[in-house]
XYZ file of C-alpha atoms in Angstrom:
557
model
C 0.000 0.000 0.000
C 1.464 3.164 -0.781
C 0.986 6.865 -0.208
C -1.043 7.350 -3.438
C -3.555 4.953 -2.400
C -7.053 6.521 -2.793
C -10.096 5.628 -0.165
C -12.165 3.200 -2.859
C -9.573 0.869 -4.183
C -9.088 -0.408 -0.120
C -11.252 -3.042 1.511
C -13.623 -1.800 4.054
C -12.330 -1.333 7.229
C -8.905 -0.172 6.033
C -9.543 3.326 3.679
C -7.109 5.719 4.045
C -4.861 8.243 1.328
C -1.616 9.004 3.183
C 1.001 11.528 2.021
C 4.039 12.620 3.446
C 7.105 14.262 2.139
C 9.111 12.729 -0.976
C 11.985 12.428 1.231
C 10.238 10.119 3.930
C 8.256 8.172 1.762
C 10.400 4.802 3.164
C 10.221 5.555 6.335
C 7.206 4.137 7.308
C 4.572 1.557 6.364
C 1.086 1.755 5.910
C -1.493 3.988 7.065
C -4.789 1.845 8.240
C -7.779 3.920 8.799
C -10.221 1.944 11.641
C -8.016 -0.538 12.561
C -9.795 -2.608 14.614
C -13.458 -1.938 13.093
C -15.143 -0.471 16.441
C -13.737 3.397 15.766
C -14.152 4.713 12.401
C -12.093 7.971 13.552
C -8.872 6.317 14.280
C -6.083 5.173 12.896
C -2.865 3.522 12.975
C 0.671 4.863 10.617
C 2.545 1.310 11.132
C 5.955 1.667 12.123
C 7.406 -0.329 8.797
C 9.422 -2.597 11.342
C 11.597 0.189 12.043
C 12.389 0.996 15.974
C 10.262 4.320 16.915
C 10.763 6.245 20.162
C 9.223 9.430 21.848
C 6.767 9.984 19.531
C 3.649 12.787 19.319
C 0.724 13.240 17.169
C -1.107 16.328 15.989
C -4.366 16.459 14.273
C -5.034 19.933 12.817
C -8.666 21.692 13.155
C -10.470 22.166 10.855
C -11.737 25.759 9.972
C -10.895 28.835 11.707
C -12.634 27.463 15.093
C -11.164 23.583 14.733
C -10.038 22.276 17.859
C -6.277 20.798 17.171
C -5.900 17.342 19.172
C -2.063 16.796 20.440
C -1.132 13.909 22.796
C 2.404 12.501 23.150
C 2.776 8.637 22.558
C 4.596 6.448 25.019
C 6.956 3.447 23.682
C 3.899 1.021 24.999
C 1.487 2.385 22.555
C 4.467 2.254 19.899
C 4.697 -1.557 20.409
C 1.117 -2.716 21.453
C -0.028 -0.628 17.726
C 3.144 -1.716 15.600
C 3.235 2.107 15.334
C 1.304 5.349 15.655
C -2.083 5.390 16.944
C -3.888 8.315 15.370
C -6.916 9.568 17.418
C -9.475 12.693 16.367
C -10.094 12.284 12.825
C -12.799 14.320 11.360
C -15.132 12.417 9.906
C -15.768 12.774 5.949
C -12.885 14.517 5.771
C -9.187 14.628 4.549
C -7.396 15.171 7.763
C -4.051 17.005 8.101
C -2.059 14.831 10.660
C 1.083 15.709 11.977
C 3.578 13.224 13.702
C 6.728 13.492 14.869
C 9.110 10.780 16.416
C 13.029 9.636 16.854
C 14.462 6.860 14.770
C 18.172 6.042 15.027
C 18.486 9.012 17.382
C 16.935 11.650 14.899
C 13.996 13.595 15.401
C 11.629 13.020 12.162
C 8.536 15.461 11.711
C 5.888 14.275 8.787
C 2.644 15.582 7.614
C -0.007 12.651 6.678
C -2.932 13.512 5.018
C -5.927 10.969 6.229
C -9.393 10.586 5.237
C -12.232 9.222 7.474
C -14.921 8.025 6.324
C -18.376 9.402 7.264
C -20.233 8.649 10.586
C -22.247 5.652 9.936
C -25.287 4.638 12.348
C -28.208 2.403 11.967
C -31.267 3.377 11.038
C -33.835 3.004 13.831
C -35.897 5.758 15.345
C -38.556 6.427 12.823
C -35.983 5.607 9.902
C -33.266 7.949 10.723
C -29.982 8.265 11.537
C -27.607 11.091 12.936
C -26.064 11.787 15.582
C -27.283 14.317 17.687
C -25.685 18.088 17.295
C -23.478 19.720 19.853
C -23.517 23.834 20.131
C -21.196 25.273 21.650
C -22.493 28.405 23.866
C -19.784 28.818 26.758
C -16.127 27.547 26.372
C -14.033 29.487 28.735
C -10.276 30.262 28.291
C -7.988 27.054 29.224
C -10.906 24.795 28.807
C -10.865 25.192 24.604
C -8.546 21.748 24.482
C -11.753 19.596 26.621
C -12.942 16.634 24.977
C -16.468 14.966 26.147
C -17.627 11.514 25.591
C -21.806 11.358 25.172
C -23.738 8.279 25.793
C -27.017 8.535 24.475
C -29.572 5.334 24.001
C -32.308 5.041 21.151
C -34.876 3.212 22.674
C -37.185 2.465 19.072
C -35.838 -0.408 17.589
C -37.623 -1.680 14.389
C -37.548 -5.154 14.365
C -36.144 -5.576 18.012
C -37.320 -6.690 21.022
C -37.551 -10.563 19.471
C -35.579 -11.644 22.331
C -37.500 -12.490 25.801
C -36.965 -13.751 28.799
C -38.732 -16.888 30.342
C -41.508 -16.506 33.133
C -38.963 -15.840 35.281
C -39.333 -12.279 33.616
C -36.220 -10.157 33.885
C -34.532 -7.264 31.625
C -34.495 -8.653 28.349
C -37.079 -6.458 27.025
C -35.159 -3.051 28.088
C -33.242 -2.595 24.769
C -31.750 0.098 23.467
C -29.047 1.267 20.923
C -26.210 3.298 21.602
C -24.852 6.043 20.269
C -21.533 6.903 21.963
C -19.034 9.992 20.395
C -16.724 12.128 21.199
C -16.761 15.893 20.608
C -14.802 18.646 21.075
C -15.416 22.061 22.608
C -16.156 23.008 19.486
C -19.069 20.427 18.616
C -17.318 18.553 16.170
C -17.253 14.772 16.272
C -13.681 13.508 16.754
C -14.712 9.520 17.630
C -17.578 7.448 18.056
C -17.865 3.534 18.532
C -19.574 1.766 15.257
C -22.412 0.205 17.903
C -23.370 -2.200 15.002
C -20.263 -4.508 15.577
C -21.188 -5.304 19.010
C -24.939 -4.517 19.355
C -28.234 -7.331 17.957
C -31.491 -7.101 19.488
C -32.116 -10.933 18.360
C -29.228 -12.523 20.254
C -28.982 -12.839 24.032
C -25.637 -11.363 24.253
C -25.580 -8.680 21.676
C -28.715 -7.260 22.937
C -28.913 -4.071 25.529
C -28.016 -0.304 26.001
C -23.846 0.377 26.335
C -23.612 2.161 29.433
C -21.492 3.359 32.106
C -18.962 4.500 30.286
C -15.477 5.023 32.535
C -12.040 5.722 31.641
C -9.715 3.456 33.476
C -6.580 4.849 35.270
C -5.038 2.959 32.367
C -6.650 5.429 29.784
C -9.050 2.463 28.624
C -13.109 2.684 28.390
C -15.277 0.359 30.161
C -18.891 -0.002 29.655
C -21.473 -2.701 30.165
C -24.379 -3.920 27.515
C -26.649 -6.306 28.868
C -25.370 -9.703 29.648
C -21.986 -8.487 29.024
C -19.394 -6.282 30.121
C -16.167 -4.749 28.781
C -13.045 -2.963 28.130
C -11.353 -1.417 24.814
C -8.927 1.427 24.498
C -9.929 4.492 22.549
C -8.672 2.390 19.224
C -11.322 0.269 19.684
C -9.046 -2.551 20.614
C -10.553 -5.133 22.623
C -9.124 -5.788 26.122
C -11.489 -8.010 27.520
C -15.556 -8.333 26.395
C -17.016 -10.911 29.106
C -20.407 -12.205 29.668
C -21.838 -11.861 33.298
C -21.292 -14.799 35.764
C -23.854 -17.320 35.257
C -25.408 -16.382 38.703
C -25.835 -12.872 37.794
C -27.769 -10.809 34.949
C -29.163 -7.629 33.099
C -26.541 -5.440 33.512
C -27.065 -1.652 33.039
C -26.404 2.133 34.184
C -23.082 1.170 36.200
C -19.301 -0.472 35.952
C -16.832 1.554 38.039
C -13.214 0.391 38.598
C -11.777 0.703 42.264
C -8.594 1.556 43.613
C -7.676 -2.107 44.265
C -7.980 -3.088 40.675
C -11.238 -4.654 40.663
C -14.580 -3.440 39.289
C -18.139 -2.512 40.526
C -21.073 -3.932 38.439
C -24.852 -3.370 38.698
C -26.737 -6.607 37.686
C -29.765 -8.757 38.656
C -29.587 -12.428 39.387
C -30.576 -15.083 36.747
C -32.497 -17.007 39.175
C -33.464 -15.865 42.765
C -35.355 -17.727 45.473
C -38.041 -15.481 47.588
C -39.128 -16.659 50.801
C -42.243 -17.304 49.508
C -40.571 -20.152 47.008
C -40.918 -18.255 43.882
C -38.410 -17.808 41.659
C -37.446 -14.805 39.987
C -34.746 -12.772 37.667
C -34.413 -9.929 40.334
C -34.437 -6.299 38.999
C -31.680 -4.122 39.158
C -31.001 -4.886 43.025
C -27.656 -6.512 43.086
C -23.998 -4.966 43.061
C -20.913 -7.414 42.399
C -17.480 -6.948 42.509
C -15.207 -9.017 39.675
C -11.349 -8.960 39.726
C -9.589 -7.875 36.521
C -9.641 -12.120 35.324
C -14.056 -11.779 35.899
C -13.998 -13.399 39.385
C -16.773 -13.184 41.418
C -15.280 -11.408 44.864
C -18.229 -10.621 46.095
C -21.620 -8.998 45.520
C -24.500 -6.926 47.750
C -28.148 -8.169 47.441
C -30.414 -5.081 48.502
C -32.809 -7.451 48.605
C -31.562 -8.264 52.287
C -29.982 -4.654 52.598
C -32.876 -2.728 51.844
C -36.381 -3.125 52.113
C -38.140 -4.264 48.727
C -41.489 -3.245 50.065
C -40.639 0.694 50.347
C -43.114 2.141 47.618
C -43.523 5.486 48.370
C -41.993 6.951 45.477
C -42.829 4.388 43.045
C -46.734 5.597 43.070
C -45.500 9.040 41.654
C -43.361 8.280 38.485
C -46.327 8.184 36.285
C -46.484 4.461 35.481
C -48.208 1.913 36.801
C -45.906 0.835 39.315
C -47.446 -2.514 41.173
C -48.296 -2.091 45.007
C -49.751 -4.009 47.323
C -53.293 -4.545 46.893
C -56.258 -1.778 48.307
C -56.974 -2.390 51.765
C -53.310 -4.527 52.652
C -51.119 -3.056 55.012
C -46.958 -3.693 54.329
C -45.969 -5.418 57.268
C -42.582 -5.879 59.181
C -42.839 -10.090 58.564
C -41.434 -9.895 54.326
C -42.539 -13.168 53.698
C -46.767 -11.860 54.855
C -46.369 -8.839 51.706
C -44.810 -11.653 48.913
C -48.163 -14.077 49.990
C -50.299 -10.824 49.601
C -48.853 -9.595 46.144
C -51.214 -12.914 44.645
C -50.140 -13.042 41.201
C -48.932 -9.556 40.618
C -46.505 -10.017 37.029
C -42.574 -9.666 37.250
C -40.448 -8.229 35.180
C -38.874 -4.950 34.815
C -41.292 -2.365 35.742
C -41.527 0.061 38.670
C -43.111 -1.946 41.405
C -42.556 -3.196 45.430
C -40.978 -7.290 45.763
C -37.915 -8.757 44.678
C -38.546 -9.992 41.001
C -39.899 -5.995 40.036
C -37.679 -2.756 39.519
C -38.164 -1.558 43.623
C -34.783 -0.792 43.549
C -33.358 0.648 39.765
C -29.731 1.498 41.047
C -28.196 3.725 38.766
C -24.772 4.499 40.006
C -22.361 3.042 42.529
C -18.924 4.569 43.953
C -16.465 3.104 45.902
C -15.051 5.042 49.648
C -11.661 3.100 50.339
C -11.373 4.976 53.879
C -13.716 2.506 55.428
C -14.038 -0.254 52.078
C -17.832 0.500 51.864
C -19.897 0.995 48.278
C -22.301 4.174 48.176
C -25.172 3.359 46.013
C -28.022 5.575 43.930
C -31.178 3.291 44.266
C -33.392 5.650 42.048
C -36.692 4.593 43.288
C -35.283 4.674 46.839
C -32.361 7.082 47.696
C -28.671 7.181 48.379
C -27.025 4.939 50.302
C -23.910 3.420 51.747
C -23.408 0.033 52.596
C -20.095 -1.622 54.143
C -18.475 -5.188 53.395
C -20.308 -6.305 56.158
C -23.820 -5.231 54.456
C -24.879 -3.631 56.966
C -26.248 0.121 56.098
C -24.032 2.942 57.255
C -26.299 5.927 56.262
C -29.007 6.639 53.846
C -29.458 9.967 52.485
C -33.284 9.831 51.075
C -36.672 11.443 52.728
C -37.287 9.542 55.861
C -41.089 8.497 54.685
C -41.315 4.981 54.655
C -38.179 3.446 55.836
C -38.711 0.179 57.859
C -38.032 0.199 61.940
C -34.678 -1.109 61.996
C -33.539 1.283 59.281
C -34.835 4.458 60.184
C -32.052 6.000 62.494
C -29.707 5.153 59.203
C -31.472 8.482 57.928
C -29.504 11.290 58.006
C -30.605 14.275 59.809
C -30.727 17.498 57.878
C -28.818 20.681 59.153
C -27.787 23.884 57.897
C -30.014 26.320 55.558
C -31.200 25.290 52.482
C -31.507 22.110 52.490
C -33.323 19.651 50.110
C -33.582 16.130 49.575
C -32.713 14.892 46.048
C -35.518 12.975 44.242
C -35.137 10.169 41.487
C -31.242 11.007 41.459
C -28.684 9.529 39.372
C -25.010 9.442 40.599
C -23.846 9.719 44.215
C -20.121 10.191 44.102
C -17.758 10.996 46.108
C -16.005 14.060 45.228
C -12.374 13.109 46.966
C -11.995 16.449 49.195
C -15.022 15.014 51.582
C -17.741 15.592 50.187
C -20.520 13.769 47.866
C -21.824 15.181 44.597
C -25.825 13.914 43.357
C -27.548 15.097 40.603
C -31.026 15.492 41.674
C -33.534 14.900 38.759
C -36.503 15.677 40.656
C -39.022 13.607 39.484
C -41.948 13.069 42.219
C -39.917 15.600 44.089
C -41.877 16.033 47.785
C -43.659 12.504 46.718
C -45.870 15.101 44.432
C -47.579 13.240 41.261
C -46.037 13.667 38.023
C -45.801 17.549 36.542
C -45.057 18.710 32.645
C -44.324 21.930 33.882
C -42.693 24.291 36.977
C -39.888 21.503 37.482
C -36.413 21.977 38.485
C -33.159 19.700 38.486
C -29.922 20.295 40.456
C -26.512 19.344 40.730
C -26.396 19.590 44.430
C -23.224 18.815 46.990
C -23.955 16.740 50.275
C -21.596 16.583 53.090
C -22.186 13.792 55.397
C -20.743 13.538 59.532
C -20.783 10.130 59.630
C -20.174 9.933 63.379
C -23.490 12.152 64.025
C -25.186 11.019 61.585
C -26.390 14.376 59.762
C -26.367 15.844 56.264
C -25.570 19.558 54.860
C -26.459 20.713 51.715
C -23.361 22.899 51.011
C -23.720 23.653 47.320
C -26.266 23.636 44.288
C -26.761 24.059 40.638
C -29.449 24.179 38.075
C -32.665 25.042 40.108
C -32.496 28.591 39.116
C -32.553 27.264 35.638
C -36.165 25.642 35.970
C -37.694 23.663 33.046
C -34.948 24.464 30.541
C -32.632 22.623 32.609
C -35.137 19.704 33.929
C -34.121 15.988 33.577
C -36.551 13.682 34.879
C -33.919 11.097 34.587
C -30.412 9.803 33.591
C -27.727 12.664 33.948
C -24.637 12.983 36.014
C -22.466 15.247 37.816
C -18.889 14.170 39.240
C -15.678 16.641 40.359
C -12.469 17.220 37.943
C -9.942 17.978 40.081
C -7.837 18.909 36.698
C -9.845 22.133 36.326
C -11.354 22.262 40.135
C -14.910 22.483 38.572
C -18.080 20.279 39.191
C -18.810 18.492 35.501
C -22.640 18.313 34.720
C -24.848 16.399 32.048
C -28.145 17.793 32.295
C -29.549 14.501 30.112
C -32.921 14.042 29.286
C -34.249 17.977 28.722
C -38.028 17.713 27.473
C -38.225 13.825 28.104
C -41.848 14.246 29.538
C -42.771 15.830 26.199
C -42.488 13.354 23.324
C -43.527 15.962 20.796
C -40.385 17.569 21.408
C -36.831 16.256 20.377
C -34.221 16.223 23.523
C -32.102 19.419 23.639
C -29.209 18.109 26.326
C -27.210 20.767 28.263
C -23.493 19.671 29.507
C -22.066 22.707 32.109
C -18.558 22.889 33.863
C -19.024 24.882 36.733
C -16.096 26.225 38.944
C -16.442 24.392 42.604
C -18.445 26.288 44.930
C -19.934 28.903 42.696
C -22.380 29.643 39.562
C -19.732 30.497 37.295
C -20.035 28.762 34.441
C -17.260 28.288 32.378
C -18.181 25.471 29.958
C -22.329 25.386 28.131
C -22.760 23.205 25.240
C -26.249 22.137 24.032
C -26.835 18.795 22.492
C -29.778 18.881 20.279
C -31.480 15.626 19.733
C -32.057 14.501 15.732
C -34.003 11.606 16.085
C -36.647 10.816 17.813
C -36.698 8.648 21.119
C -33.023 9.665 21.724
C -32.183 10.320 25.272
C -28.818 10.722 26.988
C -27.996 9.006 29.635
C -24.216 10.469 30.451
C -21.517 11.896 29.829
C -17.786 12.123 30.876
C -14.152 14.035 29.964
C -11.855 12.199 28.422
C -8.129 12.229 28.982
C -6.023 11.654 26.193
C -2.831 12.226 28.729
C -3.548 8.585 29.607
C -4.999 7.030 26.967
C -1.205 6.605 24.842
């Protein structure tokens, strides 16, 4: 393959048109667009089998407001590539790439000139395809070199949904595709993942929304999709893609690597016994812990943490979410409220008992102080748990809490406070202090509203010892119904900039008329000063974000 080569003449997978000066020609080998068919933005200039050392890449914007992406490339990458990895192509476009390295001592400097092909999705949502647009509005001085990875889901699948569970019910039927990019701070699209080489709605384990996307203090993503869970690096190189163990099932929302080199998975079980002798897929209600080789270490059923028969928010989400029957009363013996359910369905859908979603954790973090997991049980609250199981707070409104949980509820103090409703994320922010973004859905246990709602990225901090709560900071309530998302979203600390990252997610999701219009804000810690805005306006219908993240190329090569 040489430098002249033009895009059509080159099986899929592997178009490129390279040049480089006259004089360097030899140098190198090949230039392979997509290497390893998951990232149609990347690339890989092979080394030729020459020797490279201390090399760095530069991909040039383009227009007068392209962002340029530089990262340096360590002699690991060199080797594990058999070259240069190439990250930030534009797509459709004939990228100006500029790499420089040392070979035999000498510092070369080229120029490639790469094309990428067009962003290619599949057509679902009312036979359309395209990814949804970012705007910028705010990008502050020193923040101009950010790049943000979105995970949205497209929940209308034509065709899909084939695949079901058993009786046992389970989350088969919650299926979704993904569409995961990166932008820059300018809005353009520098990566995405080609979902169609690892997503089918007709096949157990190809079937499921990817999230939880992390980067790994490795520089490598990791994401869940159903019954399985991975890791790739930003080439789209496959570390590890693993099924679930056979005990467990149905992952979504969460997979969070810990200090100690393990990782944090939300999952049901594939078969669960209830006191009453059914047997159920249970719902979103367990948390395991795998080592790096998929080991099961251990795992937290909030089935015996919790209490499965707390419904008080469920009744305001605006679905029918399953409670006990008119005229029962929950009682404190579990095994009297599973005899009085009769024969309630199962499956995933808001509703009280292990077998229904009476839990829906969303996000898990990991506090290595005291080797405890803090929890966001949607339909329930926050809450940390130790390796003992036993419940070291909950931060939720006190209604409905059984006996021997109730002085785990943290006591409000200070002005201002409010309790955070429907949340998604509880994270620790590293400087003592826990970050939530409060949706507000059923906020106050009110019924559901289409108008005069509010969602915040609020900051918690928690005295253990006396077993109280203060609300020390907030975000987004002043911002009112332009702001609201009734679910999914995130906020988590960068200590990098020293500013609270927010994904507003799911803007005008109670309004299916309307396409989603996203809004991602850095805000410096402590105050309202924004310093980052961009909107992300939704082109297809049913698309809905669920998060989104920084990425650091620093650690990625």
């Amino acid at each position: 393959m040489n430098a002249k080569t033009q895009p059509h003449d080159l099986p899929e997978g592997a178009c490129l048109t390279a040049k480089v000066p006259e004089r360097n020609q030899a140098l190198l080998g090949d230039v392979v667009v997509n290497p390893y068919r998951l990232a149609p933005l990347t690339a890989i200039i092979r080394d030729g089998g020459r020797s490279l050392s201390a090399a760095h890449v530069r991909v040039l914007g383009r227009g007068e407001r392209g962002v340029a992406i530089s990262y340096d490339v360590s002699e690991r990458s060199l080797w594990t590539y058999g070259g240069i990895p190439v990250f930030g192509l534009y797509p459709d476009h004939v990228n100006q790439v500029e790499v420089s390295y040392k070979l035999d001592g000498e510092r070369i400097r080229e120029r490639y000139e790469i094309y990428a092909p067009a962003v290619r999705l599949p057509v679902v949502a009312k036979q359309t395809a395209a990814l949804p647009e970012v705007e910028p509005v705010t990008v502050a001085p020193g923040f101009e070199q950010r790049l943000y990875l979105f995970n949205h889901l497209l929940a209308d699948i034509p065709g899909g949904r084939a695949f079901k569970w058993n009786g046992l019910g389970g989350a088969a039927e919650w299926d979704s595709v993904g569409n995961n990019w990166i932008a820059d701070s300018n809005g353009d699209v520098r990566w995405y993942l080609d979902i169609e080489q690892i997503h089918d709605s007709n096949h157990r384990d190809g079937l499921g929304g990817t999230m939880g996307f992390h980067q790994t203090r490795d520089g490598k993503l990791i994401w869940g999709q159903g019954q399985t869970y991975s890791k790739y690096d930003l080439l789209g190189r496959r570390v590890w893609q693993r099924n679930l163990p056979d005990k467990f099932a149905d992952f979504s929302h969460e997979i969070r690597e810990t200090p100690n080199g393990t990782y944090l998975l939300r999952v049901g079980t594939s078969d669960y016994r209830r006191p009453d002798g059914k047997r159920v897929r249970s719902i979103r209600d367990h948390i395991i812990e795998v080592s790096e080789a998929g080991d099961v270490l251990d795992f937290w059923d909030l089935n015996q943490i919790l209490d499965p028969y707390r419904g008080e928010l469920l009744e305001t989400l605006g679905k029918a979410a399953i409670q006990l029957p008119d005229g029962v009363q929950k009682q404190d013996d579990r095994l009297a409220n599973e005899l009085a359910e009769g024969d309630l369905p199962f499956g995933d859908t808001p509703g009280v008992g292990t077998g229904r979603n009476w839990a829906h954790v969303n996000a898990i973090d990991y506090d290595a102080d005291d080797d405890s997991i803090i929890v966001s049980a949607r339909h329930q609250g926050v809450v940390k748990i130790g390796r003992d199981k036993q419940v070291k707070w909950i931060l939720a409104a006190p209604q409905g809490w059984p006996a021997h949980l109730q002085d785990k509820v943290l006591k409000p103090v200070g002005e201002g406070f409010e309790w955070s409703w429907t949340q998604h994320t509880a994270w620790l922010t590293g400087y003592g202090t826990l970050t939530v973004f409060d949706n507000g859905w059923g906020r106050d246990f009110a019924s559901t509203k289409l108008s005069g709602n509010y969602s915040r990225a609020v900051e918690y901090k928690v005295d253990e010892a006396k077993g109280t709560v203060e609300q020390v900071w907030q975000y987004g309530k002043e911002r009112g119904d332009e702001w609201y998302s009734p679910i999914t979203s995130v906020v988590a600390y960068r200590a990098d900039t020293d500013t609270q990252f927010i994904y507003s997610a799911s803007v005008n999701y109670l309004t299916p008329e309307k396409l989603t219009t996203t809004v991602l804000n850095e805000v410096r810690r402590g105050s309202q000063e924004v310093v980052v805005e961009l909107k992300v306006h939704s082109r297809q219908p049913g698309s809905v974000g669920y998060r989104a993240l920084v990425i650091d190329l620093d650690k990625a090569f």
